[in-house]
mmCIF file of C-alpha atoms and ligand atoms in Angstrom:
data_model
loop_
_atom_site.group_PDB
_atom_site.id
_atom_site.type_symbol
_atom_site.label_atom_id
_atom_site.label_comp_id
_atom_site.label_asym_id
_atom_site.label_seq_id
_atom_site.Cartn_x
_atom_site.Cartn_y
_atom_site.Cartn_z
ATOM 1 C CA MET A 869 -9.094 -20.316 27.019
ATOM 2 C CA SER A 870 -8.013 -18.716 23.750
ATOM 3 C CA THR A 871 -8.308 -14.968 23.910
ATOM 4 C CA SER A 872 -8.421 -14.404 20.149
ATOM 5 C CA ILE A 873 -11.840 -13.869 18.576
ATOM 6 C CA SER A 874 -12.873 -16.422 15.955
ATOM 7 C CA ASN A 875 -14.452 -15.384 12.676
ATOM 8 C CA GLN A 876 -17.583 -17.216 13.752
ATOM 9 C CA THR A 877 -17.799 -15.039 16.849
ATOM 10 C CA LEU A 878 -17.246 -11.910 14.751
ATOM 11 C CA VAL A 879 -20.136 -12.892 12.446
ATOM 12 C CA HIS A 880 -22.256 -13.451 15.523
ATOM 13 C CA LEU A 881 -21.321 -9.981 16.877
ATOM 14 C CA ALA A 882 -22.209 -8.411 13.511
ATOM 15 C CA GLU A 883 -25.650 -10.035 13.758
ATOM 16 C CA LYS A 884 -26.101 -9.051 17.393
ATOM 17 C CA TYR A 885 -25.030 -5.395 17.148
ATOM 18 C CA GLY A 886 -25.418 -4.650 13.425
ATOM 19 C CA THR A 887 -22.816 -3.239 11.030
ATOM 20 C CA PRO A 888 -20.640 -1.275 10.529
ATOM 21 C CA LEU A 889 -19.194 -2.204 13.904
ATOM 22 C CA TYR A 890 -15.844 -1.732 15.612
ATOM 23 C CA VAL A 891 -14.920 -4.725 17.784
ATOM 24 C CA TYR A 892 -12.009 -4.391 20.229
ATOM 25 C CA ASN A 893 -10.430 -7.409 21.873
ATOM 26 C CA PHE A 894 -9.116 -6.004 25.142
ATOM 27 C CA ASN A 895 -7.050 -9.136 25.763
ATOM 28 C CA THR A 896 -4.917 -8.101 22.775
ATOM 29 C CA ILE A 897 -4.202 -4.745 24.441
ATOM 30 C CA GLU A 898 -3.038 -6.656 27.506
ATOM 31 C CA ARG A 899 -0.855 -8.935 25.360
ATOM 32 C CA GLN A 900 0.807 -5.917 23.723
ATOM 33 C CA TYR A 901 1.387 -4.147 27.027
ATOM 34 C CA LYS A 902 2.929 -7.297 28.495
ATOM 35 C CA LYS A 903 5.301 -7.520 25.512
ATOM 36 C CA LEU A 904 6.601 -4.072 26.420
ATOM 37 C CA GLN A 905 6.799 -4.859 30.106
ATOM 38 C CA SER A 906 8.705 -8.091 29.664
ATOM 39 C CA ALA A 907 11.140 -6.608 27.114
ATOM 40 C CA PHE A 908 11.965 -3.682 29.416
ATOM 41 C CA GLU A 909 11.880 -5.625 32.686
ATOM 42 C CA GLY A 910 14.449 -4.392 35.185
ATOM 43 C CA THR A 911 14.985 -1.081 33.393
ATOM 44 C CA ASN A 912 13.875 2.348 34.523
ATOM 45 C CA THR A 913 11.160 2.729 31.878
ATOM 46 C CA ARG A 914 7.621 4.096 31.859
ATOM 47 C CA PHE A 915 5.059 3.653 29.104
ATOM 48 C CA PHE A 916 2.482 6.341 28.343
ATOM 49 C CA TYR A 917 -0.372 5.186 26.101
ATOM 50 C CA ALA A 918 -0.736 7.809 23.327
ATOM 51 C CA CYS A 919 -4.493 7.880 23.641
ATOM 52 C CA LYS A 920 -5.283 9.819 20.475
ATOM 53 C CA ALA A 921 -5.179 6.381 18.782
ATOM 54 C CA LEU A 922 -8.400 5.332 20.529
ATOM 55 C CA THR A 923 -10.070 7.248 23.347
ATOM 56 C CA ASN A 924 -13.139 5.224 24.273
ATOM 57 C CA ILE A 925 -13.336 5.634 28.055
ATOM 58 C CA ASN A 926 -13.349 1.861 28.550
ATOM 59 C CA VAL A 927 -10.064 1.563 26.654
ATOM 60 C CA LEU A 928 -8.575 4.278 28.855
ATOM 61 C CA LYS A 929 -9.797 2.565 32.030
ATOM 62 C CA TYR A 930 -8.491 -0.792 30.862
ATOM 63 C CA VAL A 931 -5.084 0.612 29.947
ATOM 64 C CA LYS A 932 -4.971 2.208 33.380
ATOM 65 C CA SER A 933 -5.819 -1.111 35.037
ATOM 66 C CA LEU A 934 -2.837 -2.671 33.251
ATOM 67 C CA GLY A 935 -0.574 -0.156 34.983
ATOM 68 C CA ALA A 936 0.263 2.001 31.983
ATOM 69 C CA ASN A 937 0.430 5.799 32.046
ATOM 70 C CA ILE A 938 -1.195 8.021 29.431
ATOM 71 C CA ASP A 939 0.028 10.565 26.863
ATOM 72 C CA CYS A 940 -2.415 13.225 25.686
ATOM 73 C CA SER A 941 -2.339 15.492 22.662
ATOM 74 C CA SER A 942 -5.005 17.972 23.740
ATOM 75 C CA ILE A 943 -6.308 19.383 27.001
ATOM 76 C CA ASN A 944 -9.555 17.512 26.404
ATOM 77 C CA GLU A 945 -7.653 14.232 26.265
ATOM 78 C CA VAL A 946 -6.068 15.223 29.587
ATOM 79 C CA LYS A 947 -9.568 15.717 31.010
ATOM 80 C CA LEU A 948 -10.695 12.376 29.573
ATOM 81 C CA ALA A 949 -7.703 10.690 31.213
ATOM 82 C CA LEU A 950 -8.651 12.230 34.588
ATOM 83 C CA LYS A 951 -12.235 11.102 34.034
ATOM 84 C CA ALA A 952 -10.955 7.585 33.376
ATOM 85 C CA GLY A 953 -9.295 7.710 36.785
ATOM 86 C CA PHE A 954 -5.646 8.330 35.926
ATOM 87 C CA PRO A 955 -3.960 10.339 38.676
ATOM 88 C CA ALA A 956 -2.262 13.503 37.420
ATOM 89 C CA LYS A 957 1.200 12.022 37.918
ATOM 90 C CA ARG A 958 0.430 9.318 35.374
ATOM 91 C CA ILE A 959 -0.653 11.823 32.724
ATOM 92 C CA LEU A 960 1.610 13.503 30.202
ATOM 93 C CA TYR A 961 0.457 16.310 27.938
ATOM 94 C CA THR A 962 2.679 16.476 24.852
ATOM 95 C CA SER A 963 1.528 19.589 23.096
ATOM 96 C CA ASN A 964 2.037 20.959 19.623
ATOM 97 C CA GLY A 965 1.000 24.322 18.261
ATOM 98 C CA ILE A 966 -1.388 24.951 21.162
ATOM 99 C CA SER A 967 -2.494 28.152 22.824
ATOM 100 C CA PHE A 968 -0.807 28.920 26.151
ATOM 101 C CA ASP A 969 -4.225 28.763 27.876
ATOM 102 C CA GLU A 970 -4.118 24.979 27.621
ATOM 103 C CA ILE A 971 -0.714 24.832 29.267
ATOM 104 C CA GLU A 972 -2.065 26.913 32.142
ATOM 105 C CA VAL A 973 -4.947 24.474 32.572
ATOM 106 C CA ALA A 974 -2.594 21.479 32.384
ATOM 107 C CA LYS A 975 -0.406 23.043 35.078
ATOM 108 C CA GLU A 976 -3.479 23.670 37.219
ATOM 109 C CA LEU A 977 -4.440 19.993 36.830
ATOM 110 C CA GLY A 978 -0.935 18.965 37.870
ATOM 111 C CA VAL A 979 0.018 16.791 34.872
ATOM 112 C CA TYR A 980 3.398 16.488 33.152
ATOM 113 C CA ILE A 981 3.776 18.904 30.239
ATOM 114 C CA ASN A 982 6.009 18.835 27.153
ATOM 115 C CA ILE A 983 6.307 22.277 25.554
ATOM 116 C CA ASP A 984 6.920 22.437 21.822
ATOM 117 C CA SER A 985 7.629 26.072 20.944
ATOM 118 C CA LEU A 986 10.003 28.817 22.076
ATOM 119 C CA SER A 987 7.037 31.124 22.328
ATOM 120 C CA ASN A 988 5.185 28.921 24.836
ATOM 121 C CA LEU A 989 8.429 28.221 26.682
ATOM 122 C CA ARG A 990 8.907 31.950 27.229
ATOM 123 C CA LYS A 991 5.284 32.395 28.337
ATOM 124 C CA PHE A 992 5.770 29.442 30.687
ATOM 125 C CA GLY A 993 8.863 31.057 32.159
ATOM 126 C CA GLU A 994 7.103 34.408 32.589
ATOM 127 C CA ALA A 995 4.113 32.804 34.289
ATOM 128 C CA PHE A 996 5.695 30.115 36.456
ATOM 129 C CA GLY A 997 9.486 30.584 36.542
ATOM 130 C CA ASP A 998 10.999 27.606 38.337
ATOM 131 C CA GLN A 999 7.734 26.729 40.134
ATOM 132 C CA TYR A 1000 6.660 23.826 37.955
ATOM 133 C CA PRO A 1001 8.836 21.155 36.295
ATOM 134 C CA VAL A 1002 8.472 20.894 32.557
ATOM 135 C CA GLY A 1003 9.616 18.917 29.502
ATOM 136 C CA LEU A 1004 10.832 20.127 26.127
ATOM 137 C CA ARG A 1005 9.484 18.610 22.938
ATOM 138 C CA LEU A 1006 12.440 18.800 20.573
ATOM 139 C CA ARG A 1007 12.709 18.280 16.851
ATOM 140 C CA PRO A 1008 15.796 16.140 16.313
ATOM 141 C CA ASN A 1009 15.996 16.502 12.491
ATOM 142 C CA ILE A 1010 15.715 12.741 11.997
ATOM 143 C CA MET A 1011 13.680 11.345 9.110
ATOM 144 C CA ALA A 1012 11.655 8.342 10.231
ATOM 145 C CA GLY A 1013 8.270 6.681 9.930
ATOM 146 C CA GLY A 1014 6.082 4.966 7.372
ATOM 147 C CA ASN A 1015 5.619 8.019 5.136
ATOM 148 C CA LEU A 1016 5.964 11.802 5.188
ATOM 149 C CA LYS A 1017 2.438 12.365 6.524
ATOM 150 C CA ILE A 1018 3.247 10.425 9.689
ATOM 151 C CA SER A 1019 6.839 11.592 10.015
ATOM 152 C CA THR A 1020 7.320 14.303 12.613
ATOM 153 C CA GLY A 1021 11.019 14.665 13.383
ATOM 154 C CA HIS A 1022 12.455 15.850 10.075
ATOM 155 C CA GLU A 1023 13.692 19.349 9.334
ATOM 156 C CA ASN A 1024 10.539 20.493 7.539
ATOM 157 C CA SER A 1025 8.298 19.243 10.313
ATOM 158 C CA LYS A 1026 6.181 21.612 12.399
ATOM 159 C CA PHE A 1027 6.603 19.479 15.519
ATOM 160 C CA GLY A 1028 8.884 20.392 18.402
ATOM 161 C CA ILE A 1029 11.567 23.000 18.987
ATOM 162 C CA PRO A 1030 14.368 22.437 16.470
ATOM 163 C CA VAL A 1031 17.525 21.270 18.262
ATOM 164 C CA ASP A 1032 19.555 23.762 16.245
ATOM 165 C CA LEU A 1033 17.871 26.499 18.295
ATOM 166 C CA LEU A 1034 19.646 25.294 21.434
ATOM 167 C CA ASP A 1035 21.102 28.742 22.159
ATOM 168 C CA ASP A 1036 17.642 30.339 22.143
ATOM 169 C CA ILE A 1037 16.259 27.542 24.322
ATOM 170 C CA LEU A 1038 19.035 28.024 26.857
ATOM 171 C CA THR A 1039 18.621 31.797 26.887
ATOM 172 C CA ILE A 1040 14.952 31.425 27.846
ATOM 173 C CA VAL A 1041 15.584 28.612 30.340
ATOM 174 C CA LYS A 1042 18.260 30.677 32.091
ATOM 175 C CA ALA A 1043 16.307 33.938 32.010
ATOM 176 C CA TYR A 1044 13.411 32.408 33.970
ATOM 177 C CA ASP A 1045 15.279 29.624 35.761
ATOM 178 C CA ILE A 1046 12.916 27.070 34.162
ATOM 179 C CA ASN A 1047 13.118 23.598 35.709
ATOM 180 C CA VAL A 1048 13.536 21.340 32.668
ATOM 181 C CA ILE A 1049 13.227 17.725 33.796
ATOM 182 C CA ASP A 1050 12.435 15.954 30.529
ATOM 183 C CA LEU A 1051 13.741 16.017 26.971
ATOM 184 C CA HIS A 1052 11.237 14.595 24.490
ATOM 185 C CA ILE A 1053 11.295 13.546 20.851
ATOM 186 C CA HIS A 1054 8.685 11.761 18.745
ATOM 187 C CA THR A 1055 9.951 11.132 15.245
ATOM 188 C CA GLY A 1056 6.942 9.538 13.575
ATOM 189 C CA SER A 1057 4.700 6.512 13.290
ATOM 190 C CA GLU A 1058 5.448 3.006 12.047
ATOM 191 C CA ILE A 1059 9.152 3.071 12.832
ATOM 192 C CA LYS A 1060 10.502 -0.448 12.343
ATOM 193 C CA ASP A 1061 14.185 0.454 12.523
ATOM 194 C CA VAL A 1062 15.221 0.568 16.191
ATOM 195 C CA GLY A 1063 18.289 2.519 15.053
ATOM 196 C CA VAL A 1064 16.031 5.569 14.811
ATOM 197 C CA PHE A 1065 15.498 5.493 18.586
ATOM 198 C CA VAL A 1066 19.239 5.063 19.162
ATOM 199 C CA LYS A 1067 19.866 8.104 16.941
ATOM 200 C CA GLY A 1068 17.336 9.998 19.022
ATOM 201 C CA ILE A 1069 19.226 9.083 22.184
ATOM 202 C CA GLU A 1070 22.434 10.429 20.645
ATOM 203 C CA VAL A 1071 20.760 13.730 19.826
ATOM 204 C CA LEU A 1072 19.295 14.055 23.328
ATOM 205 C CA PHE A 1073 22.494 13.019 25.082
ATOM 206 C CA ASP A 1074 24.430 15.697 23.219
ATOM 207 C CA LEU A 1075 22.071 18.164 24.901
ATOM 208 C CA LEU A 1076 22.126 16.621 28.377
ATOM 209 C CA PRO A 1077 25.098 18.566 29.783
ATOM 210 C CA HIS A 1078 23.118 21.791 29.177
ATOM 211 C CA PHE A 1079 20.195 20.578 31.306
ATOM 212 C CA PRO A 1080 21.430 19.559 34.762
ATOM 213 C CA HIS A 1081 17.897 18.853 36.120
ATOM 214 C CA VAL A 1082 16.831 16.457 33.370
ATOM 215 C CA LYS A 1083 15.709 13.121 34.825
ATOM 216 C CA VAL A 1084 13.762 11.777 31.870
ATOM 217 C CA ILE A 1085 14.550 10.943 28.261
ATOM 218 C CA ASP A 1086 11.256 10.581 26.387
ATOM 219 C CA LEU A 1087 11.642 8.798 23.055
ATOM 220 C CA GLY A 1088 8.005 9.103 21.957
ATOM 221 C CA GLY A 1089 5.994 6.386 20.228
ATOM 222 C CA GLY A 1090 5.717 5.118 16.704
ATOM 223 C CA PHE A 1091 6.417 1.403 17.104
ATOM 224 C CA LYS A 1092 5.374 -0.434 13.981
ATOM 225 C CA VAL A 1093 2.833 -3.232 13.996
ATOM 226 C CA PRO A 1094 2.494 -5.716 11.110
ATOM 227 C CA TYR A 1095 -0.400 -4.881 8.779
ATOM 228 C CA LYS A 1096 0.367 -7.517 6.134
ATOM 229 C CA LYS A 1097 0.565 -11.208 6.953
ATOM 230 C CA ASP A 1098 4.305 -11.582 6.291
ATOM 231 C CA GLU A 1099 5.279 -8.155 7.677
ATOM 232 C CA GLN A 1100 7.409 -7.593 10.776
ATOM 233 C CA GLY A 1101 6.704 -5.014 13.458
ATOM 234 C CA THR A 1102 9.288 -3.212 15.587
ATOM 235 C CA ASP A 1103 11.412 -5.782 17.424
ATOM 236 C CA ILE A 1104 10.652 -4.681 20.980
ATOM 237 C CA ASP A 1105 13.252 -6.932 22.635
ATOM 238 C CA LEU A 1106 15.929 -5.541 20.330
ATOM 239 C CA LEU A 1107 14.694 -2.013 20.985
ATOM 240 C CA ALA A 1108 15.010 -2.504 24.757
ATOM 241 C CA LYS A 1109 18.507 -3.894 24.396
ATOM 242 C CA GLU A 1110 19.793 -1.217 22.000
ATOM 243 C CA VAL A 1111 18.263 1.657 23.917
ATOM 244 C CA PHE A 1112 19.790 0.583 27.212
ATOM 245 C CA ASP A 1113 23.131 -0.314 25.646
ATOM 246 C CA ALA A 1114 23.262 3.175 24.129
ATOM 247 C CA ILE A 1115 22.389 4.816 27.435
ATOM 248 C CA LYS A 1116 24.787 2.724 29.520
ATOM 249 C CA SER A 1117 27.736 3.366 27.272
ATOM 250 C CA HIS A 1118 27.112 7.083 26.849
ATOM 251 C CA PRO A 1119 29.611 9.322 28.668
ATOM 252 C CA ASN A 1120 27.047 12.084 29.228
ATOM 253 C CA ALA A 1121 24.849 9.736 31.276
ATOM 254 C CA LEU A 1122 27.462 9.166 33.947
ATOM 255 C CA GLY A 1123 26.353 10.012 37.413
ATOM 256 C CA ARG A 1124 22.709 10.499 36.497
ATOM 257 C CA SER A 1125 20.010 7.897 36.841
ATOM 258 C CA LEU A 1126 17.739 8.611 33.925
ATOM 259 C CA GLU A 1127 14.244 7.330 33.363
ATOM 260 C CA VAL A 1128 13.218 6.437 29.828
ATOM 261 C CA TRP A 1129 9.669 7.142 28.711
ATOM 262 C CA PHE A 1130 7.879 5.847 25.632
ATOM 263 C CA GLU A 1131 4.506 6.837 24.200
ATOM 264 C CA PRO A 1132 3.137 3.887 22.219
ATOM 265 C CA GLY A 1133 -0.274 4.435 20.635
ATOM 266 C CA LYS A 1134 -0.736 2.138 17.695
ATOM 267 C CA PHE A 1135 1.379 -0.607 19.251
ATOM 268 C CA LEU A 1136 -1.082 -1.031 22.116
ATOM 269 C CA VAL A 1137 -4.416 -0.793 20.310
ATOM 270 C CA SER A 1138 -4.043 -1.389 16.572
ATOM 271 C CA GLU A 1139 -4.302 -5.162 16.552
ATOM 272 C CA CYS A 1140 -7.134 -5.273 19.083
ATOM 273 C CA GLY A 1141 -9.565 -3.715 16.607
ATOM 274 C CA THR A 1142 -11.629 -5.139 13.752
ATOM 275 C CA LEU A 1143 -14.083 -3.145 11.660
ATOM 276 C CA LEU A 1144 -17.003 -5.326 10.547
ATOM 277 C CA THR A 1145 -18.861 -4.210 7.429
ATOM 278 C CA LYS A 1146 -21.566 -5.727 5.243
ATOM 279 C CA VAL A 1147 -21.402 -5.982 1.454
ATOM 280 C CA ASN A 1148 -24.197 -3.851 -0.040
ATOM 281 C CA VAL A 1149 -23.658 -4.474 -3.746
ATOM 282 C CA LEU A 1150 -21.402 -6.254 -6.202
ATOM 283 C CA LYS A 1151 -20.649 -4.443 -9.435
ATOM 284 C CA LYS A 1152 -18.629 -5.685 -12.373
ATOM 285 C CA THR A 1153 -16.830 -3.295 -14.713
ATOM 286 C CA LYS A 1154 -14.361 -3.818 -17.571
ATOM 287 C CA THR A 1155 -11.389 -3.420 -15.223
ATOM 288 C CA THR A 1156 -12.451 -4.897 -11.904
ATOM 289 C CA ARG A 1157 -15.140 -6.396 -9.749
ATOM 290 C CA PHE A 1158 -16.307 -4.069 -6.981
ATOM 291 C CA ALA A 1159 -17.665 -5.083 -3.618
ATOM 292 C CA ALA A 1160 -19.204 -1.999 -1.988
ATOM 293 C CA VAL A 1161 -19.569 -2.199 1.786
ATOM 294 C CA ASN A 1162 -21.758 -0.175 4.174
ATOM 295 C CA SER A 1163 -18.808 1.948 5.258
ATOM 296 C CA GLY A 1164 -16.194 4.242 3.738
ATOM 297 C CA PHE A 1165 -13.525 6.733 4.705
ATOM 298 C CA ASN A 1166 -16.058 8.186 7.103
ATOM 299 C CA HIS A 1167 -15.317 5.147 9.302
ATOM 300 C CA LEU A 1168 -11.779 4.100 8.382
ATOM 301 C CA ILE A 1169 -9.739 6.735 6.578
ATOM 302 C CA ARG A 1170 -6.266 5.219 6.852
ATOM 303 C CA PRO A 1171 -6.275 3.485 3.430
ATOM 304 C CA MET A 1172 -7.202 6.726 1.655
ATOM 305 C CA PHE A 1173 -5.279 9.187 3.849
ATOM 306 C CA TYR A 1174 -2.033 7.276 4.318
ATOM 307 C CA ASP A 1175 -2.281 4.639 1.561
ATOM 308 C CA ALA A 1176 -2.361 2.212 4.482
ATOM 309 C CA PHE A 1177 -2.872 -1.494 3.904
ATOM 310 C CA HIS A 1178 -5.503 -3.280 5.962
ATOM 311 C CA GLN A 1179 -6.013 -7.020 5.725
ATOM 312 C CA ILE A 1180 -9.648 -7.658 4.712
ATOM 313 C CA ASP A 1181 -11.274 -11.083 5.152
ATOM 314 C CA ASN A 1182 -14.627 -12.355 3.975
ATOM 315 C CA ILE A 1183 -15.592 -14.001 7.248
ATOM 316 C CA SER A 1184 -18.943 -15.172 5.850
ATOM 317 C CA ASN A 1185 -17.279 -17.447 3.318
ATOM 318 C CA GLU A 1186 -13.860 -18.433 4.654
ATOM 319 C CA ASN A 1187 -13.443 -21.355 2.264
ATOM 320 C CA GLY A 1188 -14.886 -19.721 -0.833
ATOM 321 C CA GLU A 1189 -12.958 -19.742 -4.106
ATOM 322 C CA VAL A 1190 -10.372 -16.958 -4.220
ATOM 323 C CA GLY A 1191 -10.767 -14.195 -6.809
ATOM 324 C CA ASN A 1192 -9.808 -10.550 -7.082
ATOM 325 C CA TYR A 1193 -12.144 -7.874 -5.799
ATOM 326 C CA SER A 1194 -11.863 -4.146 -5.299
ATOM 327 C CA ILE A 1195 -13.303 -3.228 -1.916
ATOM 328 C CA VAL A 1196 -14.932 0.195 -1.831
ATOM 329 C CA GLY A 1197 -17.302 2.137 0.392
ATOM 330 C CA ASN A 1198 -20.694 3.772 -0.087
ATOM 331 C CA ILE A 1199 -19.520 7.378 0.183
ATOM 332 C CA CYS A 1200 -19.867 9.885 -2.669
ATOM 333 C CA GLU A 1201 -16.100 10.147 -2.989
ATOM 334 C CA THR A 1202 -13.508 7.695 -4.174
ATOM 335 C CA ASP A 1203 -13.127 5.599 -1.053
ATOM 336 C CA THR A 1204 -11.155 2.556 -2.143
ATOM 337 C CA PHE A 1205 -10.115 0.275 0.707
ATOM 338 C CA ALA A 1206 -8.326 -2.221 -1.556
ATOM 339 C CA TRP A 1207 -7.820 -2.621 -5.291
ATOM 340 C CA GLU A 1208 -7.873 -6.046 -6.954
ATOM 341 C CA ARG A 1209 -7.379 -7.848 -3.663
ATOM 342 C CA PRO A 1210 -7.546 -11.672 -3.616
ATOM 343 C CA MET A 1211 -10.641 -12.514 -1.528
ATOM 344 C CA ASN A 1212 -12.779 -15.561 -0.858
ATOM 345 C CA GLU A 1213 -15.843 -15.363 -3.100
ATOM 346 C CA ILE A 1214 -18.036 -12.448 -2.031
ATOM 347 C CA LYS A 1215 -21.825 -12.400 -2.119
ATOM 348 C CA GLU A 1216 -24.058 -9.479 -1.267
ATOM 349 C CA GLY A 1217 -24.766 -9.546 2.484
ATOM 350 C CA ASP A 1218 -21.407 -11.092 3.396
ATOM 351 C CA ILE A 1219 -19.475 -9.670 6.352
ATOM 352 C CA LEU A 1220 -16.018 -8.296 5.545
ATOM 353 C CA ALA A 1221 -13.616 -7.870 8.463
ATOM 354 C CA PHE A 1222 -10.995 -5.103 8.322
ATOM 355 C CA ARG A 1223 -8.127 -6.139 10.575
ATOM 356 C CA ASN A 1224 -5.828 -3.984 12.636
ATOM 357 C CA ALA A 1225 -8.378 -1.197 12.822
ATOM 358 C CA GLY A 1226 -8.079 -0.326 16.530
ATOM 359 C CA ALA A 1227 -5.705 2.625 16.138
ATOM 360 C CA TYR A 1228 -6.790 5.785 14.291
ATOM 361 C CA GLY A 1229 -9.907 3.961 13.066
ATOM 362 C CA PHE A 1230 -13.008 5.030 14.970
ATOM 363 C CA GLU A 1231 -10.974 7.907 16.355
ATOM 364 C CA MET A 1232 -10.758 9.538 12.917
ATOM 365 C CA ALA A 1233 -14.353 8.714 11.941
ATOM 366 C CA SER A 1234 -16.765 11.427 10.826
ATOM 367 C CA ASN A 1235 -20.384 11.923 9.813
ATOM 368 C CA PHE A 1236 -19.507 12.720 6.188
ATOM 369 C CA ASN A 1237 -22.456 12.124 3.845
ATOM 370 C CA SER A 1238 -24.660 12.392 6.941
ATOM 371 C CA ARG A 1239 -23.977 8.786 7.779
ATOM 372 C CA TYR A 1240 -23.792 7.434 11.294
ATOM 373 C CA LYS A 1241 -20.578 6.715 13.106
ATOM 374 C CA PRO A 1242 -20.329 2.991 13.889
ATOM 375 C CA ALA A 1243 -21.040 1.374 17.245
ATOM 376 C CA GLU A 1244 -18.141 0.025 19.314
ATOM 377 C CA VAL A 1245 -18.027 -3.279 21.160
ATOM 378 C CA MET A 1246 -15.527 -4.501 23.726
ATOM 379 C CA VAL A 1247 -14.629 -8.166 24.102
ATOM 380 C CA LEU A 1248 -12.822 -9.151 27.302
ATOM 381 C CA ASN A 1249 -12.158 -12.770 28.258
ATOM 382 C CA GLY A 1250 -14.711 -13.830 25.665
ATOM 383 C CA ASN A 1251 -17.522 -11.580 26.943
ATOM 384 C CA ASP A 1252 -18.855 -8.814 24.710
ATOM 385 C CA ALA A 1253 -20.356 -5.464 25.709
ATOM 386 C CA LEU A 1254 -21.534 -2.424 23.792
ATOM 387 C CA ILE A 1255 -19.267 0.538 24.649
ATOM 388 C CA ARG A 1256 -20.670 3.104 22.213
ATOM 389 C CA GLU A 1257 -24.064 3.297 20.615
ATOM 390 C CA ARG A 1258 -24.368 3.734 16.898
ATOM 391 C CA ASP A 1259 -25.362 7.299 15.974
ATOM 392 C CA GLN A 1260 -29.028 7.994 15.468
ATOM 393 C CA PHE A 1261 -30.730 10.427 13.134
ATOM 394 C CA ALA A 1262 -31.023 13.135 15.810
ATOM 395 C CA ASP A 1263 -27.237 13.041 16.343
ATOM 396 C CA LEU A 1264 -26.737 14.471 12.858
ATOM 397 C CA PHE A 1265 -28.244 17.843 13.776
ATOM 398 C CA ARG A 1266 -27.859 17.790 17.552
ATOM 399 C CA LYS A 1267 -25.697 20.937 17.653
ATOM 400 C CA GLN A 1268 -27.368 22.742 14.769
ATOM 401 C CA ILE A 1269 -29.563 25.764 15.403
ATOM 402 C CA GLU A 1270 -32.592 26.117 13.152
ATOM 403 C CA VAL A 1271 -33.016 29.840 12.540
ATOM 404 C CA LEU A 1272 -35.238 29.589 9.454
HETATM 405 C C1 PLP B 194 0.743 10.205 17.991
HETATM 406 C C2 PLP B 194 1.785 10.311 19.017
HETATM 407 C C3 PLP B 194 2.329 9.149 19.585
HETATM 408 C C4 PLP B 194 1.910 7.762 19.196
HETATM 409 O O1 PLP B 194 2.231 7.384 17.907
HETATM 410 P P1 PLP B 194 1.945 5.878 17.456
HETATM 411 O O2 PLP B 194 2.444 5.808 16.064
HETATM 412 O O3 PLP B 194 0.476 5.660 17.548
HETATM 413 O O4 PLP B 194 2.690 4.997 18.400
HETATM 414 C C5 PLP B 194 3.276 9.315 20.581
HETATM 415 N N1 PLP B 194 3.689 10.540 20.987
HETATM 416 C C6 PLP B 194 3.181 11.672 20.449
HETATM 417 C C7 PLP B 194 3.666 12.974 20.951
HETATM 418 C C8 PLP B 194 2.223 11.594 19.448
HETATM 419 O O5 PLP B 194 1.743 12.722 18.927
#
């Protein structure tokens, strides 16, 4: 049985559940996880799903059932992961800029923690000394990723403790006898060049002799997936080979058996997701022909926020004559999904499918313009199920307090 979802099925789902609608093919998540597993087979590697990409509880449970671990970027994500059934030892909390209270809670819950500031490292030492193992989120001063907004390892980035502050790190670690077991970096998103990960290994291995208890090298996430038809993603087989070649041949690794951790978010869930929208109106101007859909950056902000490209298909008219259309939303803001994009002829009422919308799609959705967040549907082995209801009117003022 084919596990991809046909356009005909997508149109059927749009009719069944209404639009706008996020559809996730869970079999694609499995396919992506298996790619990682087979590329890294026989190596000492663990994968932590960076769940901020998509946190629907069913996605978390499914990822858990595949055998993956989970990486969280807030204490609430840690609690969601526990709710989804992950044991504490499969949960990693990679923090940035957080209050020390959250680290105390994470320690109480027994999860792995990566600390990203000298200030929190000192507080950690004062509170727990050598009682609880901990990781350091470091900033390696490497420029990587699709664009500056999603690049996190460069020298103007807020993320991590800059590696040039090694002396200060060591002073604190020694003062409190802190048990550092993991060195972490995450340099950005959409990193196609596996050389970036090899560079990261070099930076971390330079530091290794200073941290005798380190057992884990965590290289973060950021694997690229293809958004355009002829685009290439990160070559995972090559990544596995280069990473382990670099580790094997490194003199500082001798005598230590290191585990390698990765934190893929987008790689696991981007391609599983499709946002289905309906064309409200067609409008012709002097410069272009607009197709306005019943969505906007309130549902999928990546095109506007990151200038991201999403493939858009008119699945109601797959064989229609191709012409250029500008695909926009219905929000009172400029919310252009695509400008002058070749599309099969569009009529009002047609269903447009936005591909590759699983990661940072619904997760970054809002109620801007007092519009409803979309519903979410899971498809697994060809069976569909609603996994989040569409908002209703009452949801828009559920937390408001009428005092007048
Ligand atoms: C966001 C994030 C990731 C995942 O990034 P992707 O580009 O989705 O793979 C991994 N690690 C950390 C610490 C992150 O903040």
